[in-house]
Coordinates of N, CA and C and ligand atoms in Angstrom, one line a residue:
X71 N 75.9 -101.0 -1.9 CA 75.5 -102.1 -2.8 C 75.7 -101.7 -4.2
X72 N 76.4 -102.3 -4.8 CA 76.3 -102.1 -6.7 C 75.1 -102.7 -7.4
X73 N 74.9 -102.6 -8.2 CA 73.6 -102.4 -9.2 C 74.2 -103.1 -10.3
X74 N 73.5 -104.4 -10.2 CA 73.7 -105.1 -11.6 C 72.7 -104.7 -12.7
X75 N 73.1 -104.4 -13.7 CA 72.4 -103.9 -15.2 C 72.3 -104.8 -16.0
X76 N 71.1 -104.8 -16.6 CA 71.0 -106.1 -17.6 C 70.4 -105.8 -18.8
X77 N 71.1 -106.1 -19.6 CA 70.5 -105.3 -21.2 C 70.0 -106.3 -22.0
X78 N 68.8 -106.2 -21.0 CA 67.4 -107.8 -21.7 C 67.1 -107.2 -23.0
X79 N 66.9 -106.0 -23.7 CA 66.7 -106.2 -25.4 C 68.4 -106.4 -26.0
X80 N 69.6 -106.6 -25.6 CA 70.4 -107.5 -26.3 C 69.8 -108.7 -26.0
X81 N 69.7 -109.0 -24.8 CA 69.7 -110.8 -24.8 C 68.5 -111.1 -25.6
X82 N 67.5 -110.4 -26.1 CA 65.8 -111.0 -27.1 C 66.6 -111.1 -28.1
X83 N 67.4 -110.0 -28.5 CA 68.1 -110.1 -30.4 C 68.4 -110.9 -30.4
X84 N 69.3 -110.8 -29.1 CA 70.7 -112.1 -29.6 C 69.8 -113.6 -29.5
X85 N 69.1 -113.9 -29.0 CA 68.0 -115.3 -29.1 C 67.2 -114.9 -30.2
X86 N 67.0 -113.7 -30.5 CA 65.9 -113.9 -31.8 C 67.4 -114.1 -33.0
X87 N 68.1 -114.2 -33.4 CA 69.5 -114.3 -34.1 C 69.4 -115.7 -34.3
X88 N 70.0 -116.3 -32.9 CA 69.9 -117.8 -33.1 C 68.8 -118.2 -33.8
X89 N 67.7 -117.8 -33.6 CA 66.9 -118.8 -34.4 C 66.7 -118.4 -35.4
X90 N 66.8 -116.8 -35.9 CA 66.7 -116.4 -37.1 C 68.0 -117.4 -38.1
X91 N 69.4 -117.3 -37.5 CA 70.4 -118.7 -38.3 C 69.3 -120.1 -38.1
X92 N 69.1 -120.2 -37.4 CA 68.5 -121.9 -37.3 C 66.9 -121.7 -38.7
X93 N 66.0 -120.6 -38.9 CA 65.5 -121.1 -39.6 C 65.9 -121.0 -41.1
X94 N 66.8 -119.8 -41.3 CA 67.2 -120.1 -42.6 C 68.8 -121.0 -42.7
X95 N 68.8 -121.7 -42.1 CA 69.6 -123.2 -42.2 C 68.3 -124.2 -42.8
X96 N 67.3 -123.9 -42.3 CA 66.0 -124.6 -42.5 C 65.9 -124.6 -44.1
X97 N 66.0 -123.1 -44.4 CA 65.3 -122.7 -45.6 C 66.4 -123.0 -46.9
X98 N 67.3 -123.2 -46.3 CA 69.0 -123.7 -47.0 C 68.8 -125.0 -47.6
X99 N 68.5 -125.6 -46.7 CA 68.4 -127.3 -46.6 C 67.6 -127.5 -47.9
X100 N 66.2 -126.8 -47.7 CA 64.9 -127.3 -48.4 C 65.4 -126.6 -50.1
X101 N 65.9 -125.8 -50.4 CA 66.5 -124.8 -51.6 C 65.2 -123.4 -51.7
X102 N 64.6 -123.1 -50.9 CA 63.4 -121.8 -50.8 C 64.5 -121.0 -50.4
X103 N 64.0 -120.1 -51.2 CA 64.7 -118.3 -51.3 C 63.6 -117.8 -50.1
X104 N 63.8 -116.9 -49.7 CA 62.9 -116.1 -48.6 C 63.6 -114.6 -48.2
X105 N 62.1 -113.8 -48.6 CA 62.3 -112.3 -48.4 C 61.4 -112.0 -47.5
X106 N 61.6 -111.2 -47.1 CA 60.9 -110.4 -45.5 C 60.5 -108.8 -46.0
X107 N 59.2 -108.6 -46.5 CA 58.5 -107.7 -46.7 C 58.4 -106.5 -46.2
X108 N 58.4 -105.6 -46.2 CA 58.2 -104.8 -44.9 C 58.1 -103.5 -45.9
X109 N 57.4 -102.4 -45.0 CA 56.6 -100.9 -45.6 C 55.4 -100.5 -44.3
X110 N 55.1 -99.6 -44.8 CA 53.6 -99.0 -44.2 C 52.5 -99.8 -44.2
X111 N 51.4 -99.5 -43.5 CA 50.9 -99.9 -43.2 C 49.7 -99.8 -44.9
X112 N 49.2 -100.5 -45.8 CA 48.2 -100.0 -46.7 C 49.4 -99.9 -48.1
X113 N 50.9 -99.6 -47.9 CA 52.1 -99.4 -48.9 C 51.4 -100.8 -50.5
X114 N 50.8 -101.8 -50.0 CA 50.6 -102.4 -51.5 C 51.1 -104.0 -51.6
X115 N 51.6 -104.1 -50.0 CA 52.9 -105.8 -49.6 C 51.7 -107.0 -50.1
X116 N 50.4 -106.7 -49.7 CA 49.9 -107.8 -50.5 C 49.6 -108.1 -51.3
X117 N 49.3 -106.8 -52.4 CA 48.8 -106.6 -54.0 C 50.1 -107.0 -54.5
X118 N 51.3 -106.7 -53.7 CA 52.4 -107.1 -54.8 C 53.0 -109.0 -54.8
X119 N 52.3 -109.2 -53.7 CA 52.3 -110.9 -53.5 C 51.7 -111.7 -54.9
X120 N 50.2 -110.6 -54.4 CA 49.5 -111.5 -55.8 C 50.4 -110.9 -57.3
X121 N 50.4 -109.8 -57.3 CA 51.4 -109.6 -58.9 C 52.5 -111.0 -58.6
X122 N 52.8 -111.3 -57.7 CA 54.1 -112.2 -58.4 C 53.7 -113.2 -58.4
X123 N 52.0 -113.5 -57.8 CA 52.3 -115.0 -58.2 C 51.8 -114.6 -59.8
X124 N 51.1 -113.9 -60.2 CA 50.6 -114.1 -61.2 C 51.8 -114.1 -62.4
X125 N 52.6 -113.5 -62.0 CA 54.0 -113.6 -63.0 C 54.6 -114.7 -63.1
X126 N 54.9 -115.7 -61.8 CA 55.6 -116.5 -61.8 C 55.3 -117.6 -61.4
X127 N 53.9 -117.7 -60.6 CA 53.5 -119.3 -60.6 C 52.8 -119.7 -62.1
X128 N 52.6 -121.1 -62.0 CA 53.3 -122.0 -61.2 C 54.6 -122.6 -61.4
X129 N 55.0 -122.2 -61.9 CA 56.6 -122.6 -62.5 C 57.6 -122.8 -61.0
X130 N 57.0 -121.7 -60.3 CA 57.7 -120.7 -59.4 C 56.9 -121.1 -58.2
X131 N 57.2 -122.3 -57.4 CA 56.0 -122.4 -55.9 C 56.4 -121.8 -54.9
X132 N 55.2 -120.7 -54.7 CA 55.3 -119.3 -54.2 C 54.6 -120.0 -52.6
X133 N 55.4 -119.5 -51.6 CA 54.4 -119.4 -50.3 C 54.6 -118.3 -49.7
X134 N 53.9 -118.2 -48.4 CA 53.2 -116.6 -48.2 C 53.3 -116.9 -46.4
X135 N 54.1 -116.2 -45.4 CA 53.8 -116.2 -44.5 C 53.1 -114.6 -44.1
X136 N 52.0 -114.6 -43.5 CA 51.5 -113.1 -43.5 C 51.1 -112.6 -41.9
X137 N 52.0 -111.8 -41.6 CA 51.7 -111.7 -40.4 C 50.9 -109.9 -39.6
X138 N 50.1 -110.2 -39.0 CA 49.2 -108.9 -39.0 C 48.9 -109.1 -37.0
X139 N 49.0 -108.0 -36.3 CA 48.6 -107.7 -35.7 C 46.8 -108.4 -34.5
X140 N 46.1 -109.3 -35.5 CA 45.1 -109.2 -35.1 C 44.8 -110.9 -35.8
X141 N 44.0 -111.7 -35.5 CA 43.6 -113.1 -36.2 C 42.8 -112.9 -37.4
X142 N 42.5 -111.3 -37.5 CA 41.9 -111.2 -39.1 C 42.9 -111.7 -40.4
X143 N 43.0 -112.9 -41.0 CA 43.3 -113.5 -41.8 C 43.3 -112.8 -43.5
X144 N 42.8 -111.9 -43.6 CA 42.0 -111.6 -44.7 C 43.4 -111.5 -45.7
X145 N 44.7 -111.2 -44.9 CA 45.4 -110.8 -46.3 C 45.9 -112.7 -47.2
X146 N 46.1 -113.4 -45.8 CA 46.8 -114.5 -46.0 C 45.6 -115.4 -46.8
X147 N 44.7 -114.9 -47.0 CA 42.9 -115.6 -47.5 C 43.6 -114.9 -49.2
X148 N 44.0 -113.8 -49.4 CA 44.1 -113.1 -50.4 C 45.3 -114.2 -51.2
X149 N 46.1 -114.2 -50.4 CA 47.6 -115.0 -50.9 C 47.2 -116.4 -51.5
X150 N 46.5 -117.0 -50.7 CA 45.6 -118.6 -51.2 C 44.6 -118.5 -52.4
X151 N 43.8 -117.1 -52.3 CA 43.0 -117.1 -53.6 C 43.8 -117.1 -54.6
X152 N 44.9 -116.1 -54.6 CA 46.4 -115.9 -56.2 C 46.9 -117.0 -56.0
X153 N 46.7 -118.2 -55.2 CA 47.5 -119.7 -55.8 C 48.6 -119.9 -54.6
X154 N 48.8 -119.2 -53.5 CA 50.1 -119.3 -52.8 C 49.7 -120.0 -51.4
X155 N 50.8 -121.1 -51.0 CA 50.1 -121.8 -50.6 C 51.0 -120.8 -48.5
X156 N 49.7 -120.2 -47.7 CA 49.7 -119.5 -47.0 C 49.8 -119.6 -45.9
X157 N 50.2 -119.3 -44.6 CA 50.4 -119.5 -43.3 C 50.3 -117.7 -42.8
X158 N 48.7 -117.5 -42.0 CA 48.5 -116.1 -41.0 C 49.0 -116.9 -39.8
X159 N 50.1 -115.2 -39.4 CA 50.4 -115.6 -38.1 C 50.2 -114.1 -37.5
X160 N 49.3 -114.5 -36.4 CA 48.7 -113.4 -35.3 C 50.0 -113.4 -34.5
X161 N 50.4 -112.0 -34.6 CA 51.2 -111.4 -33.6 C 51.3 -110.9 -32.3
X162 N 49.8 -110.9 -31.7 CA 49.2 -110.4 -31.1 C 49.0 -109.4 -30.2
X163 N 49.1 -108.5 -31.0 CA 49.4 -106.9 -31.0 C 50.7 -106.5 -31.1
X164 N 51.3 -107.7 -31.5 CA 52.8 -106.8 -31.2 C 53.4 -106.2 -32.7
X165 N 54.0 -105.2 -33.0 CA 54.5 -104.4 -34.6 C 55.1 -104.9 -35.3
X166 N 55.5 -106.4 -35.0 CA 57.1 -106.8 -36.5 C 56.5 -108.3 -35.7
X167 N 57.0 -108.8 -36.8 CA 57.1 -110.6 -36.9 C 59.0 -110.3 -36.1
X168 N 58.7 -111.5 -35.2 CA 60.5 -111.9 -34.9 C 60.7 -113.3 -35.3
X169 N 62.2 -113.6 -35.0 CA 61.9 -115.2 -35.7 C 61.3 -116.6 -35.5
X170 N 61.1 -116.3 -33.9 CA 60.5 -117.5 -33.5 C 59.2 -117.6 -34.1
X171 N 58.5 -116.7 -34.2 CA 56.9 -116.4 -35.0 C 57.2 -117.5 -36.3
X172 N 57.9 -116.9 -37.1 CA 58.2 -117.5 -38.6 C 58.8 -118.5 -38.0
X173 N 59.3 -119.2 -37.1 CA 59.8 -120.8 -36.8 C 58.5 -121.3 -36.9
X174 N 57.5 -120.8 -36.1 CA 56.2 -121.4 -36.1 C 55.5 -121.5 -37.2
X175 N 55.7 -120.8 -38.3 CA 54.4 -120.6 -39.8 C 55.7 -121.9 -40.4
X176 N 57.0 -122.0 -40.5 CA 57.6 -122.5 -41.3 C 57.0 -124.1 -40.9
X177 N 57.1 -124.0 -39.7 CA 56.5 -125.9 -39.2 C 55.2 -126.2 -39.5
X178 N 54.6 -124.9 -40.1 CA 53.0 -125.5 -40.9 C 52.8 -125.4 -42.2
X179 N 54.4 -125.5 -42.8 CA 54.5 -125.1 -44.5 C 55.0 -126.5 -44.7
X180 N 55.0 -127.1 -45.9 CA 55.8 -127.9 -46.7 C 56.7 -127.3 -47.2
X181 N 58.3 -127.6 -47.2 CA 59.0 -126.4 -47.5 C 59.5 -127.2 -49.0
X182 N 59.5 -128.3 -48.7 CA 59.7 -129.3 -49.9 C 59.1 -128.7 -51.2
X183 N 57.7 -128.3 -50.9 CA 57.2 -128.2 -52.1 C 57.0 -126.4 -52.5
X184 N 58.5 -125.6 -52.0 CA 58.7 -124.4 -52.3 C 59.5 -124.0 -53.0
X185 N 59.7 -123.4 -53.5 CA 61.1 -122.4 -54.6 C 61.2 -120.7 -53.7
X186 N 59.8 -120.1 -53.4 CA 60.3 -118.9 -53.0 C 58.7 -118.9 -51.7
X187 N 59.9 -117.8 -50.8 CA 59.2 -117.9 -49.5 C 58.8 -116.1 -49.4
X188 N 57.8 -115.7 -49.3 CA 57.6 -114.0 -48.7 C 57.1 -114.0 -47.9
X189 N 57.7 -113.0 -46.9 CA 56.9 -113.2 -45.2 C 56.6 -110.8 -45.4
X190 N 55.1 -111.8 -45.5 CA 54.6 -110.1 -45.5 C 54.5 -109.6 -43.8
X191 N 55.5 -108.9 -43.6 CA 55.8 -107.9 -42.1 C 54.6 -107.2 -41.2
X192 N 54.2 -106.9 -40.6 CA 53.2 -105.8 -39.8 C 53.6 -105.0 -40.8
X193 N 52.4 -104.2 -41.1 CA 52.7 -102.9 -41.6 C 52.8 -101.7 -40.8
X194 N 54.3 -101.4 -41.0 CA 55.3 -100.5 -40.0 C 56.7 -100.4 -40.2
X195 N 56.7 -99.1 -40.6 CA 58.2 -98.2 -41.2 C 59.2 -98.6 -40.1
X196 N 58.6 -98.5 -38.9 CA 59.6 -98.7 -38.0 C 60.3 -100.4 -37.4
X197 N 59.2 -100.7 -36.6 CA 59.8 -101.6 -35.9 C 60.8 -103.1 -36.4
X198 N 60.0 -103.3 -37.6 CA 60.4 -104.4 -38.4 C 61.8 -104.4 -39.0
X199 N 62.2 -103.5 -38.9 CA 63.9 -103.5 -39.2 C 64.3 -103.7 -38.7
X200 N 64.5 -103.7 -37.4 CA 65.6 -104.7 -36.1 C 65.9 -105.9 -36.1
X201 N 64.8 -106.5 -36.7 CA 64.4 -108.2 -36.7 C 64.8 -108.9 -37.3
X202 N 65.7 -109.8 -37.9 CA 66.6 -110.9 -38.3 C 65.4 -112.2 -38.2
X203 N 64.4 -112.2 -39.4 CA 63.8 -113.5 -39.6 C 64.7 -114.6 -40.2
X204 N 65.7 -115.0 -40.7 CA 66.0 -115.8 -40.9 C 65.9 -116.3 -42.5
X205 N 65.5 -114.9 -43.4 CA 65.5 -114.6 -45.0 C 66.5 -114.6 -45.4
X206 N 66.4 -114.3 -46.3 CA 67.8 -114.4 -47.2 C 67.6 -112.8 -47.6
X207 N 67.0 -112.1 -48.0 CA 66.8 -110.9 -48.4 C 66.2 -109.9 -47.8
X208 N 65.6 -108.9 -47.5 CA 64.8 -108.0 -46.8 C 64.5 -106.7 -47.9
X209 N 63.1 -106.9 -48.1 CA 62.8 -105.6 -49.6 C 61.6 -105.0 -48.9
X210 N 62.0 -103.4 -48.9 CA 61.5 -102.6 -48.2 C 60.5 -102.2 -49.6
X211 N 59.0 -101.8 -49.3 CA 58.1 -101.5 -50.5 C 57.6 -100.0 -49.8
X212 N 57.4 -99.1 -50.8 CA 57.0 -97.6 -49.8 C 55.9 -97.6 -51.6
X213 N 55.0 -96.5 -51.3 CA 54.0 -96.1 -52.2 C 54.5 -94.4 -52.4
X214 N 54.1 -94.0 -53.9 CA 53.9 -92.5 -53.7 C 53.1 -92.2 -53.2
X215 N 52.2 -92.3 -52.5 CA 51.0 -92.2 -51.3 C 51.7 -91.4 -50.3
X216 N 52.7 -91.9 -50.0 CA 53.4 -91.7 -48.6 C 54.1 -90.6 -48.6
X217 N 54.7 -89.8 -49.5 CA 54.8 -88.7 -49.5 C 56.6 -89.1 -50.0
X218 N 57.3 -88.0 -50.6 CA 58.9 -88.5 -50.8 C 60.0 -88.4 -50.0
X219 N 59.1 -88.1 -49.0 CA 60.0 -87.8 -47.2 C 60.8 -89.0 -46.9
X220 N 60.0 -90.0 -47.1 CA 60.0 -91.3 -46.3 C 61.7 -91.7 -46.1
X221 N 62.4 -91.6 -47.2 CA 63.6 -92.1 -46.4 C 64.4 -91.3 -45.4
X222 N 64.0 -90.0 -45.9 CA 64.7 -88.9 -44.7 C 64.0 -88.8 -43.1
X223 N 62.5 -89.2 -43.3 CA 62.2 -89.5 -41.5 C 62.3 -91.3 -41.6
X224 N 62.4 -92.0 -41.7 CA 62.4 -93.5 -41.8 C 63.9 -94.4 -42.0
X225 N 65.2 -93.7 -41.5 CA 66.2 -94.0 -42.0 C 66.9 -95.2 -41.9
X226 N 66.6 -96.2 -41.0 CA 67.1 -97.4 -40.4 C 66.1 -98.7 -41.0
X227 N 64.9 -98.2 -41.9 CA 64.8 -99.1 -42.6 C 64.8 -99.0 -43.7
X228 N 65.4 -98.1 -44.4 CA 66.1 -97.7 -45.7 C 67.3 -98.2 -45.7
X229 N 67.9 -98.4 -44.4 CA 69.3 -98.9 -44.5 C 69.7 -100.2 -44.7
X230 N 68.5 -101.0 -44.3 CA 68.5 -102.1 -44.3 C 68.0 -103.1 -45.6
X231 N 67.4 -101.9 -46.3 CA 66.9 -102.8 -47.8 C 67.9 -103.2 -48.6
X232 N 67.9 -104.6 -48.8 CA 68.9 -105.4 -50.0 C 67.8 -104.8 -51.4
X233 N 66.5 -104.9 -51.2 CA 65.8 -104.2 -52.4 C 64.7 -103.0 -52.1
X234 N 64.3 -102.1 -53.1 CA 63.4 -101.5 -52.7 C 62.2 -101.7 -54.0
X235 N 61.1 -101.3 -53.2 CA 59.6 -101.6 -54.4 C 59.2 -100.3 -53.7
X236 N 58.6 -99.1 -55.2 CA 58.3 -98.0 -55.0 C 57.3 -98.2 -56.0
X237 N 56.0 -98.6 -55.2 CA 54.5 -98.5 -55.5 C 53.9 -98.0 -55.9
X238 N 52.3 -98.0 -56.7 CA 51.5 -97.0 -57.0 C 52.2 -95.3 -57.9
X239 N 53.1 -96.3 -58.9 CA 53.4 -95.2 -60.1 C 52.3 -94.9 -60.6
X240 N 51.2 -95.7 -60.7 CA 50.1 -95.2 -61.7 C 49.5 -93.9 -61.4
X241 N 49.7 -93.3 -59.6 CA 49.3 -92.5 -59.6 C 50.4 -90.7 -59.3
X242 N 51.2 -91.2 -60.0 CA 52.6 -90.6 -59.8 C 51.8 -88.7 -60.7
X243 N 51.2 -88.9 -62.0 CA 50.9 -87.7 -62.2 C 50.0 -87.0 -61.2
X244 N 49.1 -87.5 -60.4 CA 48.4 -86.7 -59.4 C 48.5 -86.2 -57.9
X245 N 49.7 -86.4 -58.1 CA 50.7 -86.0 -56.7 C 51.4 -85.4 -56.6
X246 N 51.9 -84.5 -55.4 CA 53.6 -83.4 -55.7 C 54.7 -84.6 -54.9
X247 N 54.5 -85.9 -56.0 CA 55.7 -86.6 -55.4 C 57.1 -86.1 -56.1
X248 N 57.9 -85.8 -55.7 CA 59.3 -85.6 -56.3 C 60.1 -86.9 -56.3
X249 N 59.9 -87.5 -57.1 CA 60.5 -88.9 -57.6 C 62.5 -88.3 -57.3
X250 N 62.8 -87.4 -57.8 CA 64.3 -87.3 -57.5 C 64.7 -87.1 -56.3
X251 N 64.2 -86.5 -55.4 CA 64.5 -86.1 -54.2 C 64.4 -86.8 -53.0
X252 N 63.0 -88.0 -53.3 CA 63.1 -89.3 -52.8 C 64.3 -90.1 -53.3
X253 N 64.3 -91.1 -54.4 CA 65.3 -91.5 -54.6 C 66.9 -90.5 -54.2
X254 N 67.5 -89.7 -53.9 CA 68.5 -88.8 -53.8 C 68.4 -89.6 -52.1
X255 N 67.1 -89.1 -51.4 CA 67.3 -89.8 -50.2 C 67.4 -91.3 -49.8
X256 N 67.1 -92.1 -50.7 CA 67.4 -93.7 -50.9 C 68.9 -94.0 -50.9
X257 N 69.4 -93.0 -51.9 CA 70.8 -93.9 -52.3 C 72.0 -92.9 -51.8
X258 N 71.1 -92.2 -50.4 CA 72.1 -92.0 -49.5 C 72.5 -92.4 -48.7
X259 N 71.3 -93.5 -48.0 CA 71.0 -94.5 -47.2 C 71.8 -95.8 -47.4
X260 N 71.5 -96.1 -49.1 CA 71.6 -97.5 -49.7 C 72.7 -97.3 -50.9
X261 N 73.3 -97.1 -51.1 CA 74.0 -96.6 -52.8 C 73.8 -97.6 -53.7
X262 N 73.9 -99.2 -53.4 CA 73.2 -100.0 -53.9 C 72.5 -100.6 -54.0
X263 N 71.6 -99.9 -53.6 CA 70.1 -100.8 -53.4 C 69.3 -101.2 -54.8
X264 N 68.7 -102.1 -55.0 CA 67.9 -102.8 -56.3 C 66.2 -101.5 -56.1
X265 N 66.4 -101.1 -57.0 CA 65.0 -100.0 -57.1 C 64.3 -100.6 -58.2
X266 N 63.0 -100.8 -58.0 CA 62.1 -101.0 -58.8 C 60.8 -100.3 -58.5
X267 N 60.6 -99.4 -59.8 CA 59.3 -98.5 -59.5 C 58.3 -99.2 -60.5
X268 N 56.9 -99.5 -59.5 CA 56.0 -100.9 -60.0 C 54.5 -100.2 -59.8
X269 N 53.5 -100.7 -60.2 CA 52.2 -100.3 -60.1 C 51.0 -101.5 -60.1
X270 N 50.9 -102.3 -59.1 CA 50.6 -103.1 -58.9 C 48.8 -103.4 -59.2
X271 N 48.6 -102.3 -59.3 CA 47.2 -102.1 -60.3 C 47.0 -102.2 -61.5
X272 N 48.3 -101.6 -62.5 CA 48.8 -101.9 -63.4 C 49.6 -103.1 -64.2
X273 N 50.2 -103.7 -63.6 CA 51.1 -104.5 -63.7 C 52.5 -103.6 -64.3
X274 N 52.7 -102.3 -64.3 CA 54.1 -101.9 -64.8 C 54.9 -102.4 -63.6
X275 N 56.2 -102.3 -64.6 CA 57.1 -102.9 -64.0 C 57.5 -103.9 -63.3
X276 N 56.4 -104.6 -63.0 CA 56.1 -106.4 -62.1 C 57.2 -106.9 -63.1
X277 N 58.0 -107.0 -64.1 CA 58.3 -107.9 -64.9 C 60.1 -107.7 -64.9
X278 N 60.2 -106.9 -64.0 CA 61.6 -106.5 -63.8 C 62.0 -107.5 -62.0
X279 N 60.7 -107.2 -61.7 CA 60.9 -107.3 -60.2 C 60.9 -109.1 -60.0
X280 N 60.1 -109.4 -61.1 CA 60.1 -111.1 -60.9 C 61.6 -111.8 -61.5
X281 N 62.1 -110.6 -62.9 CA 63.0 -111.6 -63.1 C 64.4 -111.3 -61.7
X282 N 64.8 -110.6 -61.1 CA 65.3 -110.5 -59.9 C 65.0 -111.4 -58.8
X283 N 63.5 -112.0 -58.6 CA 63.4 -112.7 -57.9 C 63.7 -114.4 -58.4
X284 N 63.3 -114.3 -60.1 CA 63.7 -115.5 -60.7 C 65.3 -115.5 -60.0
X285 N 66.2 -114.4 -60.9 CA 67.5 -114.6 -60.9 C 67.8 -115.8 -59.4
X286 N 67.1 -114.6 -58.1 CA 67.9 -115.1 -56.9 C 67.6 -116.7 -56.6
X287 N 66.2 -117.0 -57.1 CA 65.7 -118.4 -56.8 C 66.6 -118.9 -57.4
X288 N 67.0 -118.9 -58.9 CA 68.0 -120.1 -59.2 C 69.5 -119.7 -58.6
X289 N 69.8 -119.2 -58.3 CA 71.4 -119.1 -58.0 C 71.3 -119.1 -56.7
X290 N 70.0 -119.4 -56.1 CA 70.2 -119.6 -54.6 C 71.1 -118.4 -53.5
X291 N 71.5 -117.6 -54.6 CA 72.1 -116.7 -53.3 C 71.5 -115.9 -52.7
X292 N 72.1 -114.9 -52.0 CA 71.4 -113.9 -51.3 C 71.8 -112.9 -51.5
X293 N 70.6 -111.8 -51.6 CA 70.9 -110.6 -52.2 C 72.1 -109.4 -52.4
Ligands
GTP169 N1 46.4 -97.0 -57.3 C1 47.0 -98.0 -56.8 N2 46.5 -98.6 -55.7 C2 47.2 -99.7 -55.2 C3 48.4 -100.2 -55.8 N3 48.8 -101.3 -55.1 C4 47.9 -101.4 -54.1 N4 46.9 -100.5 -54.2 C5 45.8 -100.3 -53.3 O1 46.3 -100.0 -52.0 C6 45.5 -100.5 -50.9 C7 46.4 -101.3 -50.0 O2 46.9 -102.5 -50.7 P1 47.4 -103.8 -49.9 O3 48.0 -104.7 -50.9 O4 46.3 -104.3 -49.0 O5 48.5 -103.1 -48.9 P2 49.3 -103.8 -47.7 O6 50.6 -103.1 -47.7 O7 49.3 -105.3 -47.9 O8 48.4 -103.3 -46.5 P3 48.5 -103.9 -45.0 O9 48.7 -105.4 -45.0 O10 47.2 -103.5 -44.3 O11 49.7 -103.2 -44.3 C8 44.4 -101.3 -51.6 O12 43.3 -100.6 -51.7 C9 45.0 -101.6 -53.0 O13 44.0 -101.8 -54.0 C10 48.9 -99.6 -57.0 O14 49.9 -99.9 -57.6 N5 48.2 -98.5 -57.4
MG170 MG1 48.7 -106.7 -46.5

């Protein structure tokens, strides 16, 4: 007897694909830009939500898909206090938002009354890279916290950043981060990747990172 083989994680991609094209056809339609967050777990994805709305609402109608592991809401509570109008989606244990998830948060959003979409990821270096939400962009955020290893053990979702946000400069003098050695391993990965080093405690650099997101909102393209 021969042995039929069946490679069920192509066939989830390839169905998470289709709908990942079906919702940003969605997001096409309505004129919302949409980036897909992703970093460590604690990396700074929500403090930097609120930095941008504070930069750019309300000019700029910001919404927030926030997806976490567990029905604790607390980040997506944080996104509605800074003005953003928010959708928590319990993953339910599972590591990365896929796109049917964000099919679901998008059908409880007004898209009409959007300009720019961020869907903050599980916090996890790994799994969230495989996943094709149906954004237009994918901006990887790391902290000096993390040590300046990260793109040399982490290398598949370094590869995948259209942008990178490198967090918590403010605490850049009290660390042995090597800022060059990190970056050296980024733009081995990326050669062009958008780098923005920000301090979301501080507000440095927030002002580089919004007009980039202005830029993409009006030209509608993708990164
Ligand atoms: N010093 C410093 N602390 C920061 C900065 N940005 C965020 N933090 C702190 O880092 C911690 C985590 O920030 P969050 O915004 O909750 O991080 P997150 O990536 O959304 O976390 P998860 O959703 O749990 O993965 C908080 O205690 C923040 O106050 C920064 O630029 N500098
Ligand atoms: Mg968060």
């Amino acid at each position: 007897m021969s042995v039929r083989v069946i490679s069920v994680l192509e066939n989830i991609l390839q169905a998470n694909d289709q709908i990942a094209a079906e919702n940003r056809a969605r997001l096409d339609a309505a004129g919302v830009y949409a980036i897909n967050l992703m970093s460590s777990p604690g990396a700074g994805k929500t403090a930097l939500i609120e930095q941008t709305l504070r930069a750019l609402a309300p000019q700029v109608r910001i919404g927030m898909i926030n997806g976490d592991t567990t029905a604790a809401s607390l980040d997506a509570e944080r996104g509605a206090q800074a003005g953003a109008m928010a959708v928590h989606v319990n993953t339910g244990g599972n590591c990365h938002l896929e796109a049917h998830m964000v099919r679901q948060a998008l059908a409880a959003l007004d898209l009409s009354a959007l300009d720019l979409l961020i869907v903050e990821n599980v916090g996890n270096l790994v799994c969230p890279s495989g996943w094709d939400l149906g954004v237009h962009a994918r901006v990887v955020m790391a902290s000096v916290t993390e040590g300046d290893d990260k793109p040399y053990k982490y290398p598949a979702m370094y590869r995948v950043a259209d942008a990178l946000v490198l967090n918590k400069i403010d605490l850049l003098p009290y660390l042995p981060f090597n800022l060059d050695y990190y970056l050296q391993g980024v733009r081995l990965l990326k050669p062009d990747v958008q780098i923005f080093q920000v301090s979301c405690r501080t507000g440095e650099g927030i002002g580089a990172w919004a007009d980039w997101l202005r830029a993409h909102i009006r030209s509608g393209q993708n990164a």
